Structure formats: C-alpha cells, structure tokens
Short mmCIF file of C-alpha atoms in Angstrom, two decimals:
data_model
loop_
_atom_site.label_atom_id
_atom_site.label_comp_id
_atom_site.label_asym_id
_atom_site.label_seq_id
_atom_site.Cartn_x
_atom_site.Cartn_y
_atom_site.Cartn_z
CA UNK A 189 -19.19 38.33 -7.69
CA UNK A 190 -19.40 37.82 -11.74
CA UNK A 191 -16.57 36.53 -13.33
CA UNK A 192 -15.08 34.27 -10.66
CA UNK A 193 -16.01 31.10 -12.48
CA UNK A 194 -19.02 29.89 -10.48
CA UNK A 195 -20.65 28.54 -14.04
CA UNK A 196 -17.41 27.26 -15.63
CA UNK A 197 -17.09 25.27 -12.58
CA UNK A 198 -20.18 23.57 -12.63
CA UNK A 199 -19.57 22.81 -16.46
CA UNK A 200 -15.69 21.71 -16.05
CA UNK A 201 -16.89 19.69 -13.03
CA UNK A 202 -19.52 17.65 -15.23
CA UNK A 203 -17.08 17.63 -18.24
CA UNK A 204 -14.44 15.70 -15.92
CA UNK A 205 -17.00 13.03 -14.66
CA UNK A 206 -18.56 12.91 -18.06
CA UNK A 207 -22.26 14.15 -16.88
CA UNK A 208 -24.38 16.46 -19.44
CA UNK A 209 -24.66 19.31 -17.98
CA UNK A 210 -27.67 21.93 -19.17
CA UNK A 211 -27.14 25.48 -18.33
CA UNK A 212 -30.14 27.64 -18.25
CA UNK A 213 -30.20 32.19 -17.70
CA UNK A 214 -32.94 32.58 -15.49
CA UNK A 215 -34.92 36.05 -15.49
CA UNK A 216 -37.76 37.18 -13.94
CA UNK A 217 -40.26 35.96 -16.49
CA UNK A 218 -39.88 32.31 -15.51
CA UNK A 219 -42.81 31.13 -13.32
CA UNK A 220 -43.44 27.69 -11.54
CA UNK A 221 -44.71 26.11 -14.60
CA UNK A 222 -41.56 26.87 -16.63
CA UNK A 223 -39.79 25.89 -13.69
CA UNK A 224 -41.37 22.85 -13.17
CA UNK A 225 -41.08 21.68 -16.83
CA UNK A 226 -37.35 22.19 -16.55
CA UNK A 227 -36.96 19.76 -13.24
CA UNK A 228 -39.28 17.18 -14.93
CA UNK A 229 -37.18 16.73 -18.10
CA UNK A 230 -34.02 16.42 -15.62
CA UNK A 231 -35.34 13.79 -13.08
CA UNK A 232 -36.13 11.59 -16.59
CA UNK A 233 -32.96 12.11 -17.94
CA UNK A 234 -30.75 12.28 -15.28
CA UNK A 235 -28.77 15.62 -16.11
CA UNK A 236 -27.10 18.05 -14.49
CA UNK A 237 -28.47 21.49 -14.51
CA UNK A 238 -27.30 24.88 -13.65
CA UNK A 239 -29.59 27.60 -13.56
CA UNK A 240 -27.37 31.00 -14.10
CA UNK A 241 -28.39 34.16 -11.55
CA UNK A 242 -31.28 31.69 -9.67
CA UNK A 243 -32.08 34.70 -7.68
CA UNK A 244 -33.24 36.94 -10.45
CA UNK A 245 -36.14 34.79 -10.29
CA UNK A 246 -39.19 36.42 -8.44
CA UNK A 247 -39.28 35.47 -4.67
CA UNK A 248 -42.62 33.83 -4.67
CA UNK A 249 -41.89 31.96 -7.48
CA UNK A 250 -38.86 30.88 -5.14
CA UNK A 251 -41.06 29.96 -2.56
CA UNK A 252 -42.99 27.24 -4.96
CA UNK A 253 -39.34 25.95 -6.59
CA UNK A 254 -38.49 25.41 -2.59
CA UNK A 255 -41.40 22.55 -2.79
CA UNK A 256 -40.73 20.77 -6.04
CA UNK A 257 -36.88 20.87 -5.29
CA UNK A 258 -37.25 19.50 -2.03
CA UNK A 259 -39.76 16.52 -3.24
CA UNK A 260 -37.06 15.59 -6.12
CA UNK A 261 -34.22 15.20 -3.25
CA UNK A 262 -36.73 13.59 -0.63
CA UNK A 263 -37.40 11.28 -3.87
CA UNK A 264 -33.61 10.50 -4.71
CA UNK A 265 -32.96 9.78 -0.65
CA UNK A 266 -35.65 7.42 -1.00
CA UNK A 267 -34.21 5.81 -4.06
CA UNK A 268 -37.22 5.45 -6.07
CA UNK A 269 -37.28 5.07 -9.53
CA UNK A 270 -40.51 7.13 -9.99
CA UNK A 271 -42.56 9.72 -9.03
CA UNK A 272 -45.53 12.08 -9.07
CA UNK A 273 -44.32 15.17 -10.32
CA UNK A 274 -46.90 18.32 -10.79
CA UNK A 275 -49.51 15.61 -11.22
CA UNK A 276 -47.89 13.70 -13.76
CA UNK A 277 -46.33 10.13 -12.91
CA UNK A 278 -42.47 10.37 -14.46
CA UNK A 279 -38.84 8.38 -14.44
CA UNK A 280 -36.99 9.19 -11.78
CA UNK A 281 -33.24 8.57 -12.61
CA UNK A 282 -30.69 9.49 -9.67
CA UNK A 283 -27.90 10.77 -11.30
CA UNK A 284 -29.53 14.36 -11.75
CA UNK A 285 -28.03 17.00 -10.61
CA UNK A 286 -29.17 20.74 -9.31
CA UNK A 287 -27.08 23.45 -9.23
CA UNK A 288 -28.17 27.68 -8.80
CA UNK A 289 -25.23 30.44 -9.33
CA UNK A 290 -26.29 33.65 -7.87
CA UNK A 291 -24.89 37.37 -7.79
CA UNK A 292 -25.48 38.38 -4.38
CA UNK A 293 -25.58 42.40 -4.21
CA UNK A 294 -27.21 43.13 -7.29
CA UNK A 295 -30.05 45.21 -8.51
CA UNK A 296 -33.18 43.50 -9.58
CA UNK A 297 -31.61 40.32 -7.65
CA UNK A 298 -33.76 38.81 -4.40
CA UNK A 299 -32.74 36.96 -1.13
CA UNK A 300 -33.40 33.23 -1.75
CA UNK A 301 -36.37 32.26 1.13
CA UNK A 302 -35.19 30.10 4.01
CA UNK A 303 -36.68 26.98 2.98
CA UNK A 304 -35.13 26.87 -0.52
CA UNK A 305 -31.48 27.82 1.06
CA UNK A 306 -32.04 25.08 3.41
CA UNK A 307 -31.99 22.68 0.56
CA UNK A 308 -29.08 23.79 -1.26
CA UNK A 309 -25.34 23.88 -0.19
CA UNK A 310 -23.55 27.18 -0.34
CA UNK A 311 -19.98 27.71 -1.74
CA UNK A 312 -18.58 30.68 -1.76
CA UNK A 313 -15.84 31.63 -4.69
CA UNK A 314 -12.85 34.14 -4.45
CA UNK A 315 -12.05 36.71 -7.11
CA UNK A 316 -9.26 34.87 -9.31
CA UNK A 317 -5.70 35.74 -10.17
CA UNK A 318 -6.30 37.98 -13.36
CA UNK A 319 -2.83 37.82 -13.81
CA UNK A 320 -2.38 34.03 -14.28
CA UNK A 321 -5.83 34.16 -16.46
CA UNK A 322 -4.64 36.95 -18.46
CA UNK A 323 -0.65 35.24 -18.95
CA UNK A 324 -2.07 31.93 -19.90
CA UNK A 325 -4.75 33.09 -22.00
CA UNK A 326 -2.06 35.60 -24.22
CA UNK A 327 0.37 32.67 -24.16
CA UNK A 328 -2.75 30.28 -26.15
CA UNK A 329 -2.88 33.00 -28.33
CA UNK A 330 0.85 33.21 -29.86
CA UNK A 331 1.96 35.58 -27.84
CA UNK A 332 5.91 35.01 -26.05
CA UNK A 333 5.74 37.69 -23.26
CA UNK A 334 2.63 36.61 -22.19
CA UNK A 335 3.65 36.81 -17.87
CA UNK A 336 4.76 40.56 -18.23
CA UNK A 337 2.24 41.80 -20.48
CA UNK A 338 -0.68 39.75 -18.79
CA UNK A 339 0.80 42.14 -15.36
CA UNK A 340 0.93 45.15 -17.10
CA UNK A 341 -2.75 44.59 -18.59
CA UNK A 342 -3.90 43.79 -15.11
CA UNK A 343 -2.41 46.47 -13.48
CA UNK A 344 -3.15 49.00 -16.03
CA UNK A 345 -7.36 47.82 -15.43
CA UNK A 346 -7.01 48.12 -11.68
CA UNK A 347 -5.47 51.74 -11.79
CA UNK A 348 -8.78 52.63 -14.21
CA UNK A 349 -11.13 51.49 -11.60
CA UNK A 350 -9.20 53.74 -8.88
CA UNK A 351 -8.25 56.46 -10.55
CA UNK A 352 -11.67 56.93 -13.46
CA UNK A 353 -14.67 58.49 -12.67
CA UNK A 354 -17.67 56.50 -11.50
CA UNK A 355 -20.31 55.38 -14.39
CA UNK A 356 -22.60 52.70 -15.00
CA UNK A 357 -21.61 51.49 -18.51
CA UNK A 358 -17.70 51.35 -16.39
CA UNK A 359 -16.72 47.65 -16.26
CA UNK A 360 -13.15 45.89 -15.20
CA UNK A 361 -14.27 42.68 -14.89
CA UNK A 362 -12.98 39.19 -16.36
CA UNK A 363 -15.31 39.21 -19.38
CA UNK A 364 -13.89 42.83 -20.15
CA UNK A 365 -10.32 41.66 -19.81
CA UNK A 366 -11.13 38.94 -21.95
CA UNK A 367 -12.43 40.55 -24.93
CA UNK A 368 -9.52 42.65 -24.78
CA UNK A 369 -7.32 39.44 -24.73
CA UNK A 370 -9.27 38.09 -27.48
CA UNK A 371 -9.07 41.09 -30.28
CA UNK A 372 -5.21 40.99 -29.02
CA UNK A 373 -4.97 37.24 -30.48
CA UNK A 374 -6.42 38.26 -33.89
CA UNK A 375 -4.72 40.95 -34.26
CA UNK A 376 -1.82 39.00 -33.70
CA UNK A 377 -2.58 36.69 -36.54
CA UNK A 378 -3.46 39.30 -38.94
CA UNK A 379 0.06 40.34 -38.21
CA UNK A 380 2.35 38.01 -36.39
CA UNK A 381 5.50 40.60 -37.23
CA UNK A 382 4.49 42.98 -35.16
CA UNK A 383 5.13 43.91 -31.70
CA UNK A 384 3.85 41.79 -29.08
CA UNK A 385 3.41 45.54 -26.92
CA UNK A 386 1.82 47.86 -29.56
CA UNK A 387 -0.78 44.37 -30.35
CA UNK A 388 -1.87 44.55 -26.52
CA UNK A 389 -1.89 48.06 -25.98
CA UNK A 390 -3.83 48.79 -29.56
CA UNK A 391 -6.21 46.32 -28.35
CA UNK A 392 -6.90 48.07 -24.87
CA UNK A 393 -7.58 51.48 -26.92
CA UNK A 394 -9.88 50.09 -29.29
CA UNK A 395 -11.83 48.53 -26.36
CA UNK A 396 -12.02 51.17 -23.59
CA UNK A 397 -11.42 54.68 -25.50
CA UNK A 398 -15.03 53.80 -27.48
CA UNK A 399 -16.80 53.66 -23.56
CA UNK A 400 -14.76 56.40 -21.69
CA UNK A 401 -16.06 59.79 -20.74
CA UNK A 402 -14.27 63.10 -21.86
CA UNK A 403 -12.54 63.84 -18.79
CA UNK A 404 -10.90 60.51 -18.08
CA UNK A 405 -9.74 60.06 -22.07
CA UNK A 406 -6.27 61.96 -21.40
CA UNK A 407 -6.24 60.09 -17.96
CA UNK A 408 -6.22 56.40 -19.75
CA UNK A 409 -4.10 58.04 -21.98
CA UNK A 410 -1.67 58.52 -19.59
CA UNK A 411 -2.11 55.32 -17.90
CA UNK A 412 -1.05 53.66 -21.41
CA UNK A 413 1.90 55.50 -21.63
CA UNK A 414 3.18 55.17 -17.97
CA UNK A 415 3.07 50.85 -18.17
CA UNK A 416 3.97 50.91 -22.24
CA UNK A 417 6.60 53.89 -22.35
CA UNK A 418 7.70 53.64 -26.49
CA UNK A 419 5.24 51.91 -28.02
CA UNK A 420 3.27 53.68 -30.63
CA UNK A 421 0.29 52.33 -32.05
CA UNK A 422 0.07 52.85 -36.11
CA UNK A 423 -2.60 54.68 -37.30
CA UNK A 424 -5.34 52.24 -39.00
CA UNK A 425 -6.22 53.11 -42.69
CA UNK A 426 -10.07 52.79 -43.21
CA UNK A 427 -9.90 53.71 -46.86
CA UNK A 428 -13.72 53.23 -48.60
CA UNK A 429 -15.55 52.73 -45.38
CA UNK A 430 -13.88 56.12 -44.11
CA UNK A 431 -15.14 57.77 -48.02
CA UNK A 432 -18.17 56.09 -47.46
CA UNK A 433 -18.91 57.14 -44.33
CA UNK A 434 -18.31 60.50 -45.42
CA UNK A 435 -20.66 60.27 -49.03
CA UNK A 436 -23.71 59.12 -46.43
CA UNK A 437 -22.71 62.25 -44.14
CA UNK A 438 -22.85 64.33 -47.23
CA UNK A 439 -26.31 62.64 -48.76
CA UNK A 440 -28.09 63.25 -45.44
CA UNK A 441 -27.55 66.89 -44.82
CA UNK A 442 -24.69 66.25 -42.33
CA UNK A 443 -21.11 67.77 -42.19
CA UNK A 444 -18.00 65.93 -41.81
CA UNK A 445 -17.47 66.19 -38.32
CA UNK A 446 -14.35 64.40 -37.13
CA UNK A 447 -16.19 63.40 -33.74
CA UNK A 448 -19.33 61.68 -35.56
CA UNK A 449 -17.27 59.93 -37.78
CA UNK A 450 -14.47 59.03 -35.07
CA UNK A 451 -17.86 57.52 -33.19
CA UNK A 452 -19.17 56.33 -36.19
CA UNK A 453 -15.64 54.00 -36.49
CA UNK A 454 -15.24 53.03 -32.99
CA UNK A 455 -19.23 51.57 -33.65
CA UNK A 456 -17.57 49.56 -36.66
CA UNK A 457 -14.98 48.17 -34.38
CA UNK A 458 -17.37 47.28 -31.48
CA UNK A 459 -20.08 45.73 -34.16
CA UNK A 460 -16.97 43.68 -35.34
CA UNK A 461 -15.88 41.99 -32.09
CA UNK A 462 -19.58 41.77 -30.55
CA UNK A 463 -22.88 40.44 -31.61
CA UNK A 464 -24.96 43.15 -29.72
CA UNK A 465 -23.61 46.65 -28.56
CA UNK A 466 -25.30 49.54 -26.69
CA UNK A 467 -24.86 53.18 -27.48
CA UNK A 468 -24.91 55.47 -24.40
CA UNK A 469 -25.24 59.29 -24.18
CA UNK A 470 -27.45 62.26 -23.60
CA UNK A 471 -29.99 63.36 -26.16
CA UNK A 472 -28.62 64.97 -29.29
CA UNK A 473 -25.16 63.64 -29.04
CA UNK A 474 -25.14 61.32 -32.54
CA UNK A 475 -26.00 57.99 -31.28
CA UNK A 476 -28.70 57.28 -33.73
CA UNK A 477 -26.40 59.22 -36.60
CA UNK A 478 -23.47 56.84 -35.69
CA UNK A 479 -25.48 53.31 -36.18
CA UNK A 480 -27.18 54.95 -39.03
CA UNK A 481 -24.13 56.06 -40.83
CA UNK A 482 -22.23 52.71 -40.32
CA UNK A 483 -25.25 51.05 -41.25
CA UNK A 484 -25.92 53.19 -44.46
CA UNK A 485 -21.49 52.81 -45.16
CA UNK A 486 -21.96 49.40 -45.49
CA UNK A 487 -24.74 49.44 -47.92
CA UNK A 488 -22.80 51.71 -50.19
CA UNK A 489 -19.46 49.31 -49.91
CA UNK A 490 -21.74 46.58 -50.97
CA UNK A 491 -23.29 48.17 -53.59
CA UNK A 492 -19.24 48.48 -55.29
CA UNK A 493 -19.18 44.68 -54.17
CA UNK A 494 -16.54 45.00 -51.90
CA UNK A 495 -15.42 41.83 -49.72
CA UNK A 496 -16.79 41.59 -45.96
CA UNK A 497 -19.37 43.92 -45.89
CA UNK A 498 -23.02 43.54 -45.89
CA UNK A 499 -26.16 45.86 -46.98
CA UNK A 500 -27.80 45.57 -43.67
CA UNK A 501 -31.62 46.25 -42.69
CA UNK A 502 -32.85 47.28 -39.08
CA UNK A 503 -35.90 47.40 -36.88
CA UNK A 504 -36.70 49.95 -35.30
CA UNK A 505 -38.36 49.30 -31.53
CA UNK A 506 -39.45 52.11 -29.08
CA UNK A 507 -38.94 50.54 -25.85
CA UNK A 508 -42.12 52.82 -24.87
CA UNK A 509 -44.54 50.82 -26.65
CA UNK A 510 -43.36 47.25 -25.93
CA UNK A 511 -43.33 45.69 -22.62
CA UNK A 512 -40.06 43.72 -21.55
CA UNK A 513 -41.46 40.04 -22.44
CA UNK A 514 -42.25 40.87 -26.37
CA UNK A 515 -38.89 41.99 -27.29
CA UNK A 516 -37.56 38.26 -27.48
CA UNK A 517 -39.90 35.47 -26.51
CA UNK A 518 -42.83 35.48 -24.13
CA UNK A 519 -44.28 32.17 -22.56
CA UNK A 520 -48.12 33.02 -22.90
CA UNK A 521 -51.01 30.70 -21.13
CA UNK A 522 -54.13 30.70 -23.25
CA UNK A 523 -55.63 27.47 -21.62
CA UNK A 524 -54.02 26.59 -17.69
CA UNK A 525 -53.02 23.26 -19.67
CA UNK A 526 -51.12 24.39 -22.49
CA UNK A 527 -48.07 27.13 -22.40
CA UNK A 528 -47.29 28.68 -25.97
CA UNK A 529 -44.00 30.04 -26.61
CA UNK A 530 -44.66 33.29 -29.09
CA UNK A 531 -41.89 34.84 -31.61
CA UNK A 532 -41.94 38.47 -30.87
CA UNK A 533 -40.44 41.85 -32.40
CA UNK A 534 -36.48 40.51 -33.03
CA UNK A 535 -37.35 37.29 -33.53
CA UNK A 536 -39.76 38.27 -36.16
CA UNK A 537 -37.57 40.52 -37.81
CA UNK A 538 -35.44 37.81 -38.66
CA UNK A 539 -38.04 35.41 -39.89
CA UNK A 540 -39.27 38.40 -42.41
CA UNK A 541 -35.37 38.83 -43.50
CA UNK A 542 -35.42 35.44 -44.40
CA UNK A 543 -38.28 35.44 -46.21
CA UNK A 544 -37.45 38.47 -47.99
CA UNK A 545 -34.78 36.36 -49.58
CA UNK A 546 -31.78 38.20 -47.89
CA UNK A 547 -28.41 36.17 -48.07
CA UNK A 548 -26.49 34.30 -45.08
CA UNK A 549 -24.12 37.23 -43.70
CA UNK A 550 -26.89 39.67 -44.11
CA UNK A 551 -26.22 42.72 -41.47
CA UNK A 552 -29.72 42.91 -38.76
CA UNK A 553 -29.97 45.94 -36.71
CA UNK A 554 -32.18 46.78 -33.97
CA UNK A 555 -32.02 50.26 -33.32
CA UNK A 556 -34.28 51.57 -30.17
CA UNK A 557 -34.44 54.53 -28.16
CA UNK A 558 -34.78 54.88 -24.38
CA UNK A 559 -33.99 50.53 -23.63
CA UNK A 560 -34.68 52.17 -19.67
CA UNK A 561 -37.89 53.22 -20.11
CA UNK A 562 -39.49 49.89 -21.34
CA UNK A 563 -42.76 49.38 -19.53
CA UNK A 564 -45.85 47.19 -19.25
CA UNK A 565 -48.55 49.46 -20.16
CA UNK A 566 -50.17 50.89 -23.15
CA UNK A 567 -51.72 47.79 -25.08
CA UNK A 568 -52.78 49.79 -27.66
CA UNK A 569 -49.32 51.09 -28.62
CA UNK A 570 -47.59 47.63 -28.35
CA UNK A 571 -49.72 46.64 -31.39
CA UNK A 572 -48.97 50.15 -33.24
CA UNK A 573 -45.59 49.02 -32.55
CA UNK A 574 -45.93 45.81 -33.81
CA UNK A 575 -48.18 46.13 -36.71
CA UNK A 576 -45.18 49.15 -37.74
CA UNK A 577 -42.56 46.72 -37.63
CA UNK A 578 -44.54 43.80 -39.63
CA UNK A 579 -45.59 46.48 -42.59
CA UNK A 580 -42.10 47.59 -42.41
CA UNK A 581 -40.28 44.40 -43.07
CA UNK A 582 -42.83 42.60 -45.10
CA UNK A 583 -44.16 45.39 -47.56
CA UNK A 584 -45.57 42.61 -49.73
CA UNK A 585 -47.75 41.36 -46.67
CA UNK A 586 -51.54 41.99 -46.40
CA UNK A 587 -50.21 43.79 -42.90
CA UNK A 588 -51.75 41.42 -40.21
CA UNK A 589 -50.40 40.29 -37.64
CA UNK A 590 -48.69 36.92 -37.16
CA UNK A 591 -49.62 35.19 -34.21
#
C-alpha cells in the first residue's frame, strides 16, 4: 500500500552502493515509444531506474514493455556490450538496473500481464511502525519528548480512521502524518519556548480541521482533548491579512461572514505548507470566494509593501474544455519519427508571467472548476479555452496561439 517505502527503498538501496538511480511517475499517457526512449538512455548509461505506480500504465502498452524488457535482460545474460534496440544499434552497459513500484487495489490501476510479471521479481512490503517514524522524525526536529508524543500522534490518527465518517478527500497515511510532523518542526523554531504538546497538537488542527466534515469537527475535537488533556492552543493573531481579507469581502459585495473568512484562513495556511491544494465541496459553498479572497488579501498587503506576501495572478481552466493531456505537457506525434513535447495551459501561464516581467516570489494560481469532469471531447472548446487563457495573460499579444 502507499507509504510503506517501496520508492525510498529503491533510492536508499542505490545511494548505499553508489548507483544513480532515476525515478520516473508513470501515468497513463506514456506509450511504447516514451517507454522505449526511457530503457534506451538506461542500457547506455547504465542506471538504475524506478518507474513509480508501473501499473497505471495502460495494459497493452504493458504487453509491448513485456518485449523490450525481456530483450534488455536476455541481452545482459548474454553479456553483450551492444544491441539492437527499437531499430537503433546502442551501448549496452550491464550495470542497469529496472525496478516498477505498484499500488495494487487502486482505481485507474491494471493487473500487470503474465509475461511482464514473469520477468520481474515481486517483493512484497509491510505497513511500517508509524510510531518509530513519527518519534525519530520529531526527535530531528528539536523536539525532547519525541517517543510519547510520536504515540499519542499515532494513536490519535488511527482512532480518526475508526471512529470518522467515510470520505474520499479522508487520508491517514504516512505522507499525512508527515506534513503534520513537518509544520510541528517549524513551528518549533519560530518558537522554541513553547510547549513541546500545544506545538504538536496546534499542528494536527491546522492540518485536519481545514479537511473535516461538520459532523466529525466536535468528534476530532474530542479526540484532541482525550490524548492532550491541558493543553490549550493560543489563538493566532492574523492582524492585516485578517483586515484585508475583510476590505476585499467588503469591495466585492460580500458580508463578513465568520465561516468564509475562517475558510478563507485555513486556505492561507494550506497554500503556506503546500505547493498545490484542492478545495472540495458542493456548489455554492465559497470555494471559489475563499481562493479569490486570499488571493485578492494578498494583493492589497502588497500594495502597503508588507514583508512575505505577494500580488498573485491566476488562470482560470474549466476542466470541461480541456482534455487531461493539455493541462501539463502532452507528448504529440506529428511525423511516426519525431515525438514533440508541447507546453500547455499551466505551463504557459508561467512562461507569460515571466514575460510579463513579474518578480521571483510572484504568487500563480490555477483556479478550475469541476477537476472530475475533465474529458476528451469538444475540440472546439479546448481552443476557446486556450485562446481565453493566452489573451488573458498576454494582453499585449496579437492573441494567437503559441504552438
């Protein structure tokens, strides 16, 4: 299952026998080509490579992987120091390594085919002491009581996931546990005076309250008070965000409701500990007002020059109108020779910031609506979509489109 280590262990395994080892997210957009390019580069250089979630991969792409695999280890048997590979003569060096990770169970995840899980060896990994993980990683961090509170954060997770109601956006994982770990060890150098309890348990509210449901808020609440009886987080001043958050409420026809702009500061804290976050609710419930505020707070804060704060621009992209593969990158075959890699809607966001002459530590947002509903059809309104977003972020353009 995810978060048992199956890619650190590939990587600490290199590390300790000093091999480079290349670690690659596969998706189901990668074909045989892509595939193929990928196994070339690593018979020539003699790498290791491990190819994250292997079985998100489609399964007849699988079935042509099965082929080239098997010719690379037929090859290495052999000992040769060449080979014809996908009809081009390479280096074959033998100290190149394959290695898949997969998440059995999942959805959008496929059975590997029998010839390809003939040619790989399967080892299975246990869910890890959390405990141990969680002491050792609050004892890097500064912290002295790192055994009891690592129990008491572990504990305090597995009564959630018995106890909560059931949703989708629910996690109690390792990489959960660990971002709560991580805020903890800032927080505790912001202020090393003060206590080791309230840091911990301040840093589970401001990572799970922002993500529960109504009904299970006084239920976590009670959790937190059962395993940290006494400690009492202080309240948080926000000062001019909190005023500014309130002016845009004001300048947009909004009142000063104490949920939008509790929502609208649980977003700030999120944005400030993650690169990307998700909003999820029903329709008319604020998510588009709480970005929007934030986003609009920070532009006013700037505008007075305050420290750590940026103006912030966003793109806009309805999921609706733009397939999966042109919201990042998209591999594209023009010519059955020749593979082009294409810069699509983020990625050309960013290129028009920078050429609009924004600062580094300029604030990007990429607001969308409906991320479940993306689809492949409708050619026509991917390029309204596009050719919005283009005018929009480069108003001094002639309005084509780049390639």
């Amino acid at each position: 299952p995810a978060g048992t280590g199956k890619t650190e262990t590939v990587k600490d395994l290199g590390k300790a026998i000093a091999m480079y080892v290349i670690v690659f997210n596969c998706s189901d957009g990668l074909d045989y080509k892509s595939l193929g390019r990928m196994f070339s580069g690593l018979c020539q250089q003699g790498a290791w490579s491990c190819f994250d979630e292997f079985n998100r991969i489609d399964i007849e792409v699988l079935s042509v992987v099965a082929q080239q695999i098997l010719q690379i280890l037929t090859a290495v048997k052999q000992e040769m120091t060449s080979l014809v590979f996908e009809g081009v003569h390479i280096k074959l060096v033998n100290s190149l390594g394959i290695f898949v990770t997969m998440n059995p169970g999942y959805a959008g995840r496929s059975e590997l085919p029998d010839n390809l899980k003939a040619l790989l060896r399967p080892i299975a990994m246990m869910v890890p002491d959390l405990a141990l993980i969680a002491e050792i990683m609050l004892g890097s961090e500064g912290f002295q009581n790192g055994k009891i509170l690592g129990k008491k954060l572990i504990t305090l997770y597995s009564l959630m996931q018995q106890q909560m109601s059931k949703q989708d956006h629910y996690d109690y994982g390792m990489r959960a546990i660990k971002a709560v770990l991580v805020v903890a060890g800032s927080v505790k150098r912001v202020d090393p005076e003060m206590s080791e309890e309230v840091i911990l348990l301040r840093a589970v509210r401001d990572m799970s309250l922002p993500k529960l449901v109504g009904p299970d808020v006084p239920l976590f609440n009670a959790l937190c008070g059962d395993l940290f009886p006494g400690a009492e987080v202080p309240a948080v001043d926000y000062g001019d965000l909190l005023a500014a958050i309130k002016e845009n409420l004001t300048a947009n026809g909004l009142q000063h409701n104490e949920q939008v702009i509790r929502k609208v500061i649980q977003t700030y804290e999120a944005k400030a500990c993650r690169h990307g976050n998700m909003l999820v609710g029903r329709t008319m419930t604020g998510k588009s007002t709480a970005w929007k505020m934030l986003q609009q707070a920070h532009g006013t804060l700037k505008k007075l020059e305050k420290p750590g704060v940026g103006e912030g621009s966003h793109i806009h992209c309805e999921p609706q109108g733009v397939f999966t593969g042109r919201v990042v990158w998209r591999v594209q075959s023009c010519d059955a020779r020749v593979d082009r890699w294409y810069a699509l809607v983020l990625h050309a966001g960013g290129v028009c910031r920078r050429k609009a002459g924004h600062e580094v530590g300029h604030y990007g947002w990429a607001g969308g609506h409906s991320l479940d509903r993306v689809h492949e059809h409708s050619f026509g309104r991917q390029q309204a979509a596009h050719a919005y977003l283009w005018r929009a972020h480069c108003p001094s353009s002639d309005g084509k489109m780049p390639l």
